[in-house]
Coordinates of C-alpha atoms in Angstrom, one line a residue:
M1 CA 65.8 20.0 -18.8
P2 CA 64.2 20.7 -22.1
P3 CA 64.2 17.1 -24.4
P4 CA 65.9 15.6 -26.0
W5 CA 68.8 16.7 -23.6
A6 CA 69.3 14.7 -20.0
V7 CA 72.1 16.0 -17.2
F8 CA 74.2 13.4 -15.5
M9 CA 76.5 14.0 -12.6
S10 CA 79.5 11.6 -11.0
F11 CA 79.9 11.8 -7.1
N12 CA 83.2 10.6 -7.5
D13 CA 84.4 13.8 -9.2
Y14 CA 81.2 16.2 -9.2
T15 CA 81.2 16.7 -12.7
I16 CA 77.9 16.9 -15.0
H17 CA 77.2 15.5 -18.4
L18 CA 75.1 16.7 -21.0
S19 CA 73.6 13.8 -23.3
D20 CA 71.2 14.5 -26.1
I21 CA 69.5 10.3 -25.5
F22 CA 66.3 11.3 -26.2
N23 CA 67.4 12.6 -29.6
P24 CA 64.5 11.0 -31.9
W25 CA 67.1 11.3 -35.0
S26 CA 70.1 9.6 -33.3
S27 CA 70.0 6.0 -35.0
S28 CA 72.3 4.4 -32.4
E29 CA 74.0 5.1 -28.9
S30 CA 77.1 5.7 -30.8
S31 CA 75.8 8.8 -32.0
H32 CA 74.3 9.9 -29.3
K33 CA 76.2 13.6 -28.3
T34 CA 77.8 13.5 -24.8
I35 CA 79.1 17.1 -23.4
A36 CA 81.3 17.1 -20.7
L37 CA 81.0 20.0 -17.9
P38 CA 83.6 21.1 -15.6
P39 CA 83.2 20.1 -11.8
F40 CA 82.1 22.2 -8.5
P41 CA 84.1 24.1 -7.1
D42 CA 84.9 23.0 -3.5
H43 CA 82.3 25.4 -2.1
I44 CA 79.5 23.8 -4.5
A45 CA 80.6 20.4 -4.2
P46 CA 79.0 19.9 -0.9
H47 CA 75.5 20.6 -2.1
S48 CA 75.6 19.2 -5.1
G49 CA 73.6 16.2 -4.1
E50 CA 71.0 18.5 -3.8
V51 CA 70.3 19.3 -7.4
I52 CA 67.1 19.6 -8.7
Y53 CA 67.5 21.5 -11.7
V54 CA 69.4 22.0 -14.9
S55 CA 68.4 24.5 -17.5
L56 CA 70.0 25.7 -21.0
S57 CA 69.6 28.8 -23.0
T58 CA 69.4 27.1 -26.4
L59 CA 68.4 23.3 -27.7
F60 CA 71.2 23.5 -30.1
L61 CA 74.6 23.0 -28.5
D62 CA 76.2 23.0 -31.7
H63 CA 74.5 26.4 -32.8
D64 CA 75.3 28.4 -30.2
D65 CA 78.6 28.8 -29.0
D66 CA 78.1 30.9 -25.9
Y67 CA 75.0 29.3 -24.5
I68 CA 74.9 28.8 -20.7
V69 CA 73.8 26.2 -18.4
S70 CA 72.3 26.9 -15.0
V71 CA 71.6 24.7 -12.0
T72 CA 69.6 25.6 -9.3
F73 CA 69.8 23.8 -6.1
F74 CA 67.8 23.9 -2.7
G75 CA 66.9 26.9 -0.9
S76 CA 68.9 30.2 -2.1
K77 CA 71.8 28.5 -4.5
L78 CA 72.2 28.8 -8.3
S79 CA 75.0 28.6 -10.4
Y80 CA 75.8 28.9 -14.2
C81 CA 78.6 28.0 -16.4
M82 CA 79.4 28.9 -20.2
P83 CA 81.1 25.5 -21.2
N84 CA 82.5 27.4 -24.8
G85 CA 84.0 30.4 -22.9
Y86 CA 84.1 31.3 -19.1
S87 CA 83.8 27.4 -18.6
E88 CA 84.3 27.5 -14.4
W89 CA 80.7 27.5 -12.3
T90 CA 80.3 31.1 -11.2
N91 CA 77.6 31.4 -8.4
I92 CA 75.0 33.5 -7.9
N93 CA 74.2 35.2 -4.9
I94 CA 70.3 35.1 -3.6
P95 CA 69.4 36.5 -0.2
F96 CA 69.1 34.7 2.6
S97 CA 65.7 36.2 2.7
Y98 CA 64.3 34.8 -0.8
D99 CA 63.9 30.8 -1.5
I100 CA 63.7 30.4 -5.3
D101 CA 61.5 27.8 -7.6
P102 CA 64.3 25.4 -9.0
H103 CA 62.5 26.0 -12.2
V104 CA 64.2 28.2 -14.0
V105 CA 63.4 28.9 -17.7
Y106 CA 65.7 30.8 -20.8
S107 CA 63.6 33.5 -22.4
R108 CA 64.1 33.2 -26.4
K109 CA 62.7 36.6 -26.9
D110 CA 64.5 38.4 -23.7
Q111 CA 68.0 36.4 -24.4
M112 CA 68.1 36.0 -20.6
F113 CA 66.5 33.2 -17.6
Y114 CA 63.8 33.8 -15.2
L115 CA 62.6 32.6 -11.7
L116 CA 60.2 32.6 -9.6
T117 CA 61.0 33.0 -5.3
T118 CA 59.1 30.3 -3.6
G119 CA 55.4 31.2 -3.2
C120 CA 55.3 33.3 -6.5
A121 CA 56.1 36.6 -4.3
Y122 CA 58.8 37.7 -7.4
M123 CA 59.9 37.2 -10.5
V124 CA 63.3 37.4 -10.9
P125 CA 65.2 38.2 -14.4
L126 CA 68.6 37.3 -14.3
D127 CA 71.1 38.5 -17.3
L128 CA 74.0 36.2 -17.2
K129 CA 75.8 37.4 -20.1
N130 CA 75.6 41.4 -18.7
N131 CA 74.3 41.5 -16.0
R132 CA 75.0 38.9 -12.3
N133 CA 73.0 40.5 -10.4
P134 CA 69.5 39.3 -9.6
N135 CA 67.0 42.2 -10.0
F136 CA 63.9 41.7 -7.5
M137 CA 60.6 42.3 -9.1
R138 CA 57.1 41.9 -6.7
L139 CA 54.6 40.3 -8.7
Q140 CA 51.0 41.8 -8.0
F141 CA 48.4 39.0 -9.2
E142 CA 44.6 40.4 -10.1
N143 CA 41.5 39.6 -11.4
F144 CA 41.4 36.4 -9.9
P145 CA 38.9 34.1 -11.3
L146 CA 35.3 33.9 -9.4
I147 CA 34.9 30.6 -7.7
P148 CA 32.9 29.6 -4.9
Q149 CA 34.7 30.3 -1.0
H150 CA 35.2 26.4 -0.1
E151 CA 36.7 26.2 -3.9
W152 CA 39.3 28.5 -2.7
E153 CA 39.4 26.6 0.8
V154 CA 40.1 23.3 -1.0
L155 CA 43.6 24.6 -2.8
A156 CA 44.1 26.6 0.1
S157 CA 45.2 22.9 0.9
C158 CA 46.7 21.7 -1.7
L159 CA 50.3 21.9 -2.8
R160 CA 51.4 24.0 -5.2
S161 CA 53.7 24.7 -8.0
D162 CA 54.2 27.7 -9.6
Y163 CA 56.2 28.0 -13.1
I164 CA 56.7 30.5 -16.1
A165 CA 55.9 29.8 -19.3
E166 CA 56.8 31.5 -22.7
S167 CA 54.8 30.8 -25.7
S168 CA 56.3 30.7 -29.1
S169 CA 55.4 34.5 -29.9
G170 CA 57.1 36.2 -26.5
E171 CA 53.8 36.2 -23.5
R172 CA 55.1 35.2 -20.2
F173 CA 52.7 33.4 -18.3
I174 CA 52.7 32.0 -14.2
V175 CA 51.1 28.7 -14.4
Q176 CA 50.0 27.7 -11.0
W177 CA 49.6 24.0 -10.4
Y178 CA 47.6 22.8 -7.1
V179 CA 48.0 18.8 -6.4
E180 CA 45.7 17.5 -4.0
P181 CA 48.1 14.9 -1.4
R182 CA 46.0 12.0 -0.8
R183 CA 47.2 9.3 1.8
L184 CA 46.5 5.5 1.2
W185 CA 47.0 2.5 2.9
W186 CA 47.4 -0.8 0.9
N187 CA 49.6 -2.8 3.6
R188 CA 51.6 0.5 3.8
A189 CA 51.2 3.9 4.4
R190 CA 51.5 6.1 0.6
I191 CA 51.4 9.3 -1.0
N192 CA 49.1 9.7 -4.1
E193 CA 48.7 13.2 -5.7
K194 CA 45.6 14.5 -7.3
T195 CA 46.1 17.1 -9.7
K196 CA 42.7 20.0 -8.6
R197 CA 43.5 23.0 -11.0
F198 CA 45.4 24.6 -13.0
M199 CA 45.5 28.8 -13.0
V200 CA 46.8 30.4 -15.6
F201 CA 48.4 34.1 -15.1
R202 CA 49.6 36.3 -18.2
I203 CA 52.2 38.3 -17.3
E204 CA 51.6 41.9 -18.5
D205 CA 53.8 43.8 -21.0
E206 CA 56.8 45.6 -19.7
A207 CA 56.1 49.0 -20.6
K208 CA 53.0 48.3 -18.2
H209 CA 55.9 47.2 -14.8
Q210 CA 55.4 50.1 -12.4
G211 CA 58.7 50.5 -11.3
R212 CA 59.9 46.8 -9.4
R213 CA 56.5 45.5 -9.9
I214 CA 54.8 43.5 -12.7
I215 CA 51.2 42.3 -12.5
A216 CA 50.0 39.0 -13.4
T217 CA 46.4 39.5 -14.9
F218 CA 44.7 36.2 -14.5
T219 CA 43.4 34.0 -17.5
E220 CA 42.7 31.3 -17.8
I221 CA 41.7 28.4 -15.4
F222 CA 41.4 24.6 -15.8
A223 CA 40.0 21.9 -13.4
F224 CA 41.8 18.1 -13.2
S225 CA 40.4 15.1 -11.5
L226 CA 42.5 13.0 -13.4
E227 CA 45.5 11.3 -11.4
T228 CA 48.5 12.8 -12.0
I229 CA 50.4 9.4 -12.8
L230 CA 48.4 10.2 -16.0
F231 CA 50.7 13.1 -16.6
R232 CA 54.0 11.3 -15.6
G233 CA 56.7 12.9 -17.6
K234 CA 55.2 16.3 -18.8
Q235 CA 57.0 19.5 -17.7
V236 CA 55.8 22.8 -18.3
F237 CA 58.7 24.7 -19.7

């Protein structure tokens, strides 16, 4: 969820509320803006406890009359609504053979949402205003970094999260975040995580797309040894 907005849900009636509680320019609690979204319909409500990511098509809700709110569930469930227009929730049917990554990103350049399938095999552009059918485009990664084989083996044992990021100039990147899980024993079992590495791939211009395939070219690598607790609260958008 992009700052300053946060999302809250009532489990009594399954309504969602957006609030700019993190707005640094709000002088008091009474000045915070709260927007009520419609309740989930019956066929979505049972999954509402699985909501893990909410994305907005704009940060300035007061200046965009047709902004979109998308909600991603575990697996292959994605719903959206347009609070100032068609305010009911619409479900996007993702084929069950694909599990989607929850981190849906809105591209201000293309004015559409993008998501990744789990494992980063496909990138899916979603033009929710004009075309509700998802278009699956296979990702082909090229120019992998030259690192020792044992480093690749270490990365293979890590947990990986994939993110789409867009720069201010409109370039899109895929950021792969490798986390090394470690079990610590302090009177009880506890899982701690250590950031091992970031890899960044640039998504080539659409003119270079070959049919339904997208080229993602390696651009940069970052190695870290700091605990992820130092990055708590930081997100990639």
